[in-house]
Short mmCIF file of N, CA, C and O in Angstrom, two decimals:
data_model
loop_
_atom_site.label_atom_id
_atom_site.label_comp_id
_atom_site.label_asym_id
_atom_site.label_seq_id
_atom_site.Cartn_x
_atom_site.Cartn_y
_atom_site.Cartn_z
N MET A 1 -11.50 -11.66 -32.23
CA MET A 1 -12.68 -11.36 -31.44
C MET A 1 -12.39 -10.16 -30.55
O MET A 1 -11.42 -10.14 -29.81
N THR A 2 -13.21 -9.16 -30.60
CA THR A 2 -13.06 -7.96 -29.79
C THR A 2 -14.01 -8.05 -28.60
O THR A 2 -15.20 -8.33 -28.76
N GLU A 3 -13.42 -7.82 -27.41
CA GLU A 3 -14.25 -7.85 -26.21
C GLU A 3 -14.92 -6.49 -26.00
O GLU A 3 -14.35 -5.46 -26.32
N THR A 4 -16.11 -6.53 -25.45
CA THR A 4 -16.82 -5.32 -25.11
C THR A 4 -16.17 -4.72 -23.87
O THR A 4 -15.94 -5.43 -22.89
N PRO A 5 -15.85 -3.42 -23.88
CA PRO A 5 -15.26 -2.80 -22.70
C PRO A 5 -16.19 -2.92 -21.50
O PRO A 5 -17.41 -2.84 -21.64
N THR A 6 -15.62 -3.12 -20.34
CA THR A 6 -16.39 -3.21 -19.12
C THR A 6 -16.36 -1.87 -18.42
O THR A 6 -15.30 -1.28 -18.25
N THR A 7 -17.50 -1.40 -18.02
CA THR A 7 -17.59 -0.15 -17.29
C THR A 7 -17.49 -0.47 -15.80
O THR A 7 -18.21 -1.34 -15.30
N ARG A 8 -16.58 0.21 -15.14
CA ARG A 8 -16.40 0.03 -13.70
C ARG A 8 -16.99 1.22 -12.97
O ARG A 8 -16.92 2.36 -13.44
N THR A 9 -17.52 0.95 -11.81
CA THR A 9 -18.07 2.01 -10.98
C THR A 9 -17.10 2.32 -9.84
O THR A 9 -16.18 1.53 -9.57
N MET A 10 -17.32 3.41 -9.17
CA MET A 10 -16.51 3.75 -8.00
C MET A 10 -16.64 2.64 -6.96
O MET A 10 -15.67 2.29 -6.30
N ALA A 11 -17.81 2.06 -6.82
CA ALA A 11 -18.01 0.97 -5.87
C ALA A 11 -17.13 -0.23 -6.22
O ALA A 11 -16.58 -0.89 -5.34
N ASP A 12 -16.98 -0.51 -7.53
CA ASP A 12 -16.11 -1.60 -7.95
C ASP A 12 -14.67 -1.34 -7.52
O ASP A 12 -13.98 -2.23 -7.02
N TYR A 13 -14.21 -0.10 -7.72
CA TYR A 13 -12.85 0.26 -7.34
C TYR A 13 -12.65 0.22 -5.83
O TYR A 13 -11.62 -0.25 -5.34
N LEU A 14 -13.63 0.69 -5.09
CA LEU A 14 -13.53 0.65 -3.64
C LEU A 14 -13.50 -0.78 -3.12
O LEU A 14 -12.75 -1.10 -2.20
N THR A 15 -14.32 -1.64 -3.71
CA THR A 15 -14.33 -3.05 -3.31
C THR A 15 -12.97 -3.69 -3.58
O THR A 15 -12.42 -4.40 -2.72
N ALA A 16 -12.41 -3.43 -4.74
CA ALA A 16 -11.09 -3.98 -5.08
C ALA A 16 -10.03 -3.45 -4.12
O ALA A 16 -9.15 -4.20 -3.67
N HIS A 17 -10.11 -2.18 -3.79
CA HIS A 17 -9.17 -1.56 -2.86
C HIS A 17 -9.27 -2.21 -1.48
O HIS A 17 -8.25 -2.54 -0.85
N GLU A 18 -10.47 -2.41 -1.01
CA GLU A 18 -10.68 -3.06 0.29
C GLU A 18 -10.16 -4.48 0.28
O GLU A 18 -9.55 -4.93 1.26
N GLN A 19 -10.38 -5.21 -0.80
CA GLN A 19 -9.87 -6.57 -0.90
C GLN A 19 -8.35 -6.59 -0.88
O GLN A 19 -7.74 -7.44 -0.22
N LEU A 20 -7.74 -5.66 -1.58
CA LEU A 20 -6.28 -5.57 -1.57
C LEU A 20 -5.77 -5.28 -0.17
O LEU A 20 -4.82 -5.91 0.30
N PHE A 21 -6.38 -4.33 0.52
CA PHE A 21 -5.94 -4.00 1.86
C PHE A 21 -6.15 -5.17 2.82
O PHE A 21 -5.32 -5.42 3.69
N ASP A 22 -7.24 -5.90 2.67
CA ASP A 22 -7.45 -7.10 3.49
C ASP A 22 -6.33 -8.11 3.25
O ASP A 22 -5.85 -8.75 4.19
N THR A 23 -5.92 -8.23 2.00
CA THR A 23 -4.84 -9.16 1.66
C THR A 23 -3.54 -8.72 2.30
O THR A 23 -2.81 -9.54 2.88
N TYR A 24 -3.21 -7.43 2.22
CA TYR A 24 -1.99 -6.93 2.87
C TYR A 24 -2.00 -7.24 4.36
O TYR A 24 -1.01 -7.69 4.92
N ALA A 25 -3.12 -6.99 5.01
CA ALA A 25 -3.21 -7.22 6.46
C ALA A 25 -3.09 -8.71 6.78
O ALA A 25 -2.36 -9.09 7.72
N THR A 26 -3.76 -9.55 6.01
CA THR A 26 -3.70 -11.00 6.25
C THR A 26 -2.30 -11.54 6.03
O THR A 26 -1.77 -12.29 6.86
N TRP A 27 -1.71 -11.18 4.90
CA TRP A 27 -0.34 -11.65 4.62
C TRP A 27 0.63 -11.16 5.68
O TRP A 27 1.45 -11.92 6.18
N SER A 28 0.56 -9.87 6.00
CA SER A 28 1.51 -9.30 6.96
C SER A 28 1.42 -9.98 8.32
O SER A 28 2.44 -10.17 8.98
N ALA A 29 0.22 -10.36 8.71
CA ALA A 29 0.04 -11.03 9.99
C ALA A 29 0.73 -12.40 10.02
O ALA A 29 1.12 -12.88 11.08
N GLY A 30 0.91 -13.00 8.85
CA GLY A 30 1.55 -14.31 8.79
C GLY A 30 3.03 -14.28 8.44
O GLY A 30 3.69 -15.31 8.43
N PHE A 31 3.57 -13.10 8.17
CA PHE A 31 4.97 -12.99 7.75
C PHE A 31 5.90 -12.91 8.95
O PHE A 31 5.66 -12.18 9.90
N GLY A 32 7.00 -13.64 8.84
CA GLY A 32 8.10 -13.51 9.79
C GLY A 32 9.17 -12.63 9.19
O GLY A 32 9.04 -12.13 8.08
N ALA A 33 10.26 -12.45 9.91
CA ALA A 33 11.35 -11.60 9.45
C ALA A 33 11.91 -12.08 8.12
O ALA A 33 12.22 -11.27 7.24
N ASP A 34 12.05 -13.38 7.95
CA ASP A 34 12.58 -13.91 6.69
C ASP A 34 11.65 -13.63 5.52
O ASP A 34 12.10 -13.31 4.42
N ASP A 35 10.35 -13.73 5.75
CA ASP A 35 9.37 -13.46 4.70
C ASP A 35 9.43 -11.99 4.27
O ASP A 35 9.37 -11.68 3.08
N LEU A 36 9.53 -11.10 5.24
CA LEU A 36 9.56 -9.68 4.93
C LEU A 36 10.84 -9.28 4.20
O LEU A 36 10.88 -8.28 3.49
N ALA A 37 11.88 -10.08 4.36
CA ALA A 37 13.17 -9.77 3.73
C ALA A 37 13.33 -10.37 2.34
O ALA A 37 14.34 -10.14 1.68
N VAL A 38 12.33 -11.11 1.85
CA VAL A 38 12.42 -11.70 0.51
C VAL A 38 12.49 -10.60 -0.53
O VAL A 38 11.70 -9.65 -0.50
N GLN A 39 13.42 -10.73 -1.46
CA GLN A 39 13.59 -9.75 -2.53
C GLN A 39 12.37 -9.76 -3.44
O GLN A 39 11.88 -10.82 -3.83
N SER A 40 11.88 -8.58 -3.76
CA SER A 40 10.76 -8.47 -4.69
C SER A 40 11.31 -8.38 -6.11
O SER A 40 12.52 -8.38 -6.31
N LEU A 41 10.43 -8.27 -7.07
CA LEU A 41 10.86 -8.10 -8.45
C LEU A 41 11.48 -6.73 -8.68
O LEU A 41 12.20 -6.52 -9.65
N CYS A 42 11.20 -5.80 -7.79
CA CYS A 42 11.83 -4.47 -7.85
C CYS A 42 13.18 -4.58 -7.15
O CYS A 42 13.24 -4.95 -5.97
N PRO A 43 14.26 -4.29 -7.83
CA PRO A 43 15.58 -4.50 -7.24
C PRO A 43 15.86 -3.71 -5.96
O PRO A 43 16.71 -4.09 -5.18
N ASP A 44 15.14 -2.62 -5.73
CA ASP A 44 15.39 -1.81 -4.55
C ASP A 44 14.54 -2.19 -3.34
O ASP A 44 14.75 -1.63 -2.26
N TRP A 45 13.59 -3.09 -3.51
CA TRP A 45 12.66 -3.38 -2.42
C TRP A 45 12.57 -4.87 -2.11
O TRP A 45 12.52 -5.71 -3.01
N ASP A 46 12.45 -5.15 -0.83
CA ASP A 46 12.06 -6.48 -0.39
C ASP A 46 10.55 -6.44 -0.15
O ASP A 46 9.90 -5.43 -0.43
N VAL A 47 10.00 -7.52 0.38
CA VAL A 47 8.54 -7.58 0.60
C VAL A 47 8.10 -6.46 1.53
O VAL A 47 7.09 -5.79 1.28
N ARG A 48 8.86 -6.23 2.59
CA ARG A 48 8.53 -5.15 3.53
C ARG A 48 8.46 -3.81 2.78
O ARG A 48 7.54 -3.02 2.99
N GLY A 49 9.42 -3.55 1.92
CA GLY A 49 9.46 -2.30 1.18
C GLY A 49 8.29 -2.12 0.23
O GLY A 49 7.77 -1.01 0.08
N VAL A 50 7.88 -3.21 -0.40
CA VAL A 50 6.73 -3.14 -1.32
C VAL A 50 5.47 -2.78 -0.54
O VAL A 50 4.71 -1.88 -0.94
N ILE A 51 5.26 -3.46 0.57
CA ILE A 51 4.07 -3.19 1.37
C ILE A 51 4.13 -1.77 1.94
O ILE A 51 3.14 -1.03 1.92
N ALA A 52 5.31 -1.37 2.43
CA ALA A 52 5.46 -0.02 2.98
C ALA A 52 5.16 1.04 1.91
O ALA A 52 4.53 2.05 2.20
N HIS A 53 5.61 0.80 0.70
CA HIS A 53 5.35 1.76 -0.37
C HIS A 53 3.85 1.85 -0.68
O HIS A 53 3.29 2.95 -0.78
N ALA A 54 3.22 0.70 -0.85
CA ALA A 54 1.79 0.70 -1.18
C ALA A 54 0.97 1.37 -0.09
O ALA A 54 0.07 2.17 -0.37
N LEU A 55 1.29 1.08 1.16
CA LEU A 55 0.54 1.69 2.26
C LEU A 55 0.93 3.14 2.46
O LEU A 55 0.10 3.97 2.83
N GLY A 56 2.19 3.44 2.20
CA GLY A 56 2.66 4.81 2.37
C GLY A 56 1.92 5.79 1.49
O GLY A 56 1.65 6.93 1.90
N VAL A 57 1.59 5.37 0.30
CA VAL A 57 0.82 6.24 -0.59
C VAL A 57 -0.50 6.60 0.09
O VAL A 57 -0.91 7.76 0.09
N GLU A 58 -1.15 5.63 0.67
CA GLU A 58 -2.42 5.88 1.35
C GLU A 58 -2.22 6.82 2.54
O GLU A 58 -3.01 7.74 2.76
N VAL A 59 -1.16 6.57 3.30
CA VAL A 59 -0.91 7.37 4.50
C VAL A 59 -0.62 8.82 4.15
O VAL A 59 -1.19 9.74 4.75
N VAL A 60 0.25 9.05 3.18
CA VAL A 60 0.62 10.44 2.87
C VAL A 60 -0.48 11.19 2.14
O VAL A 60 -0.53 12.41 2.21
N LEU A 61 -1.35 10.48 1.44
CA LEU A 61 -2.44 11.16 0.75
C LEU A 61 -3.67 11.37 1.63
O LEU A 61 -4.56 12.13 1.26
N ASP A 62 -3.70 10.71 2.78
CA ASP A 62 -4.83 10.87 3.68
C ASP A 62 -4.93 12.33 4.13
O ASP A 62 -3.99 12.90 4.67
N GLY A 63 -6.05 12.93 3.86
CA GLY A 63 -6.28 14.31 4.24
C GLY A 63 -5.84 15.34 3.20
O GLY A 63 -6.15 16.52 3.33
N TRP A 64 -5.13 14.88 2.16
CA TRP A 64 -4.69 15.80 1.11
C TRP A 64 -5.84 16.01 0.13
O TRP A 64 -6.50 15.06 -0.29
N THR A 65 -6.08 17.25 -0.24
CA THR A 65 -7.10 17.57 -1.22
C THR A 65 -6.40 17.92 -2.53
O THR A 65 -5.59 18.85 -2.57
N PRO A 66 -6.67 17.15 -3.59
CA PRO A 66 -6.04 17.45 -4.87
C PRO A 66 -6.32 18.88 -5.32
O PRO A 66 -7.45 19.36 -5.23
N SER A 67 -5.26 19.53 -5.76
CA SER A 67 -5.40 20.88 -6.30
C SER A 67 -4.17 21.20 -7.14
O SER A 67 -3.15 20.53 -7.03
N THR A 68 -4.28 22.22 -7.93
CA THR A 68 -3.13 22.64 -8.73
C THR A 68 -2.14 23.44 -7.89
O THR A 68 -0.98 23.56 -8.25
N GLU A 69 -2.56 23.96 -6.76
CA GLU A 69 -1.70 24.75 -5.89
C GLU A 69 -0.90 23.89 -4.91
O GLU A 69 0.17 24.28 -4.46
N THR A 70 -1.44 22.75 -4.54
CA THR A 70 -0.81 21.92 -3.52
C THR A 70 -0.48 20.54 -4.12
O THR A 70 -1.38 19.72 -4.31
N PRO A 71 0.79 20.27 -4.38
CA PRO A 71 1.15 18.98 -4.95
C PRO A 71 0.99 17.86 -3.90
O PRO A 71 0.96 18.14 -2.70
N PRO A 72 0.90 16.62 -4.34
CA PRO A 72 0.81 15.51 -3.39
C PRO A 72 2.03 15.52 -2.47
O PRO A 72 3.14 15.81 -2.91
N PRO A 73 1.84 15.19 -1.19
CA PRO A 73 2.94 15.25 -0.23
C PRO A 73 3.82 13.98 -0.23
O PRO A 73 4.09 13.38 0.80
N PHE A 74 4.26 13.60 -1.41
CA PHE A 74 5.02 12.36 -1.53
C PHE A 74 6.38 12.41 -0.84
O PHE A 74 7.00 11.37 -0.62
N ALA A 75 6.85 13.58 -0.46
CA ALA A 75 8.11 13.66 0.27
C ALA A 75 8.02 12.92 1.61
O ALA A 75 9.04 12.49 2.15
N LYS A 76 6.81 12.76 2.11
CA LYS A 76 6.61 12.05 3.38
C LYS A 76 6.75 10.54 3.25
O LYS A 76 6.79 9.83 4.25
N MET A 77 6.82 10.04 2.02
CA MET A 77 6.92 8.59 1.81
C MET A 77 8.15 8.01 2.49
O MET A 77 8.09 6.94 3.10
N GLY A 78 9.27 8.70 2.38
CA GLY A 78 10.51 8.21 2.99
C GLY A 78 10.39 8.09 4.50
O GLY A 78 10.89 7.13 5.09
N GLU A 79 9.72 9.06 5.11
CA GLU A 79 9.51 9.03 6.56
C GLU A 79 8.69 7.80 6.96
O GLU A 79 9.02 7.11 7.93
N PHE A 80 7.64 7.54 6.22
CA PHE A 80 6.78 6.40 6.55
C PHE A 80 7.55 5.09 6.36
O PHE A 80 7.51 4.21 7.23
N ALA A 81 8.27 4.95 5.26
CA ALA A 81 9.04 3.73 5.01
C ALA A 81 10.09 3.53 6.10
O ALA A 81 10.32 2.40 6.55
N ALA A 82 10.72 4.61 6.54
CA ALA A 82 11.73 4.52 7.60
C ALA A 82 11.10 4.04 8.91
O ALA A 82 11.72 3.27 9.65
N GLU A 83 9.89 4.50 9.18
CA GLU A 83 9.18 4.06 10.39
C GLU A 83 8.94 2.55 10.37
O GLU A 83 9.00 1.89 11.41
N LEU A 84 8.67 2.00 9.21
CA LEU A 84 8.37 0.56 9.11
C LEU A 84 9.61 -0.30 8.97
O LEU A 84 9.57 -1.50 9.22
N ALA A 85 10.72 0.29 8.58
CA ALA A 85 11.91 -0.47 8.20
C ALA A 85 12.43 -1.40 9.29
O ALA A 85 12.87 -2.52 8.99
N ASP A 86 12.42 -0.95 10.52
CA ASP A 86 13.02 -1.75 11.58
C ASP A 86 12.01 -2.37 12.56
O ASP A 86 12.40 -2.89 13.60
N LEU A 87 10.74 -2.29 12.20
CA LEU A 87 9.74 -2.88 13.09
C LEU A 87 9.84 -4.40 13.08
O LEU A 87 10.08 -5.01 12.04
N ALA A 88 9.64 -4.99 14.23
CA ALA A 88 9.55 -6.44 14.32
C ALA A 88 8.33 -6.88 13.50
O ALA A 88 7.40 -6.09 13.32
N PRO A 89 8.32 -8.12 13.01
CA PRO A 89 7.21 -8.57 12.17
C PRO A 89 5.83 -8.35 12.79
O PRO A 89 4.90 -7.94 12.09
N ASP A 90 5.69 -8.59 14.09
CA ASP A 90 4.36 -8.40 14.70
C ASP A 90 3.97 -6.92 14.75
O ASP A 90 2.82 -6.56 14.51
N ALA A 91 4.93 -6.04 15.02
CA ALA A 91 4.64 -4.60 15.02
C ALA A 91 4.38 -4.11 13.59
O ALA A 91 3.53 -3.24 13.38
N PHE A 92 5.10 -4.67 12.63
CA PHE A 92 4.87 -4.33 11.23
C PHE A 92 3.44 -4.71 10.84
O PHE A 92 2.70 -3.91 10.27
N ALA A 93 3.04 -5.93 11.18
CA ALA A 93 1.68 -6.41 10.86
C ALA A 93 0.63 -5.54 11.55
O ALA A 93 -0.42 -5.24 10.96
N GLU A 94 0.91 -5.12 12.77
CA GLU A 94 -0.03 -4.26 13.50
C GLU A 94 -0.19 -2.91 12.79
O GLU A 94 -1.31 -2.40 12.64
N THR A 95 0.91 -2.35 12.33
CA THR A 95 0.86 -1.08 11.60
C THR A 95 0.09 -1.24 10.29
O THR A 95 -0.73 -0.39 9.94
N VAL A 96 0.36 -2.33 9.58
CA VAL A 96 -0.36 -2.60 8.33
C VAL A 96 -1.86 -2.68 8.60
O VAL A 96 -2.67 -2.09 7.91
N ALA A 97 -2.23 -3.40 9.66
CA ALA A 97 -3.65 -3.54 10.01
C ALA A 97 -4.27 -2.19 10.36
O ALA A 97 -5.41 -1.91 9.98
N GLU A 98 -3.52 -1.33 11.06
CA GLU A 98 -4.04 -0.01 11.42
C GLU A 98 -4.28 0.84 10.18
O GLU A 98 -5.30 1.52 10.07
N VAL A 99 -3.35 0.79 9.23
CA VAL A 99 -3.50 1.59 8.02
C VAL A 99 -4.62 1.07 7.14
O VAL A 99 -5.40 1.83 6.59
N THR A 100 -4.69 -0.25 7.03
CA THR A 100 -5.67 -0.83 6.12
C THR A 100 -7.04 -0.91 6.77
O THR A 100 -8.03 -1.04 6.12
#
């Protein structure tokens, strides 16, 4: 049986994005230091690192206009991750809420 492809709209993608960000903010608000330190499926990241990476993409791309002359400013990702690395859980959750 072949399924009919589903057409998604920009509104669908924005809604999904907002739901994801709400989830990050809700989860982060309930995480303690031990929760943030849980190893993710990615060997280089714990939970804090995964969230920092996902949010960092949003932060570094904010204000960037796609063009062939100006590549995405992904070099800033390390700076953002470093800013979040040593935050206490409540400050981490606050930063997540601000970004999302």
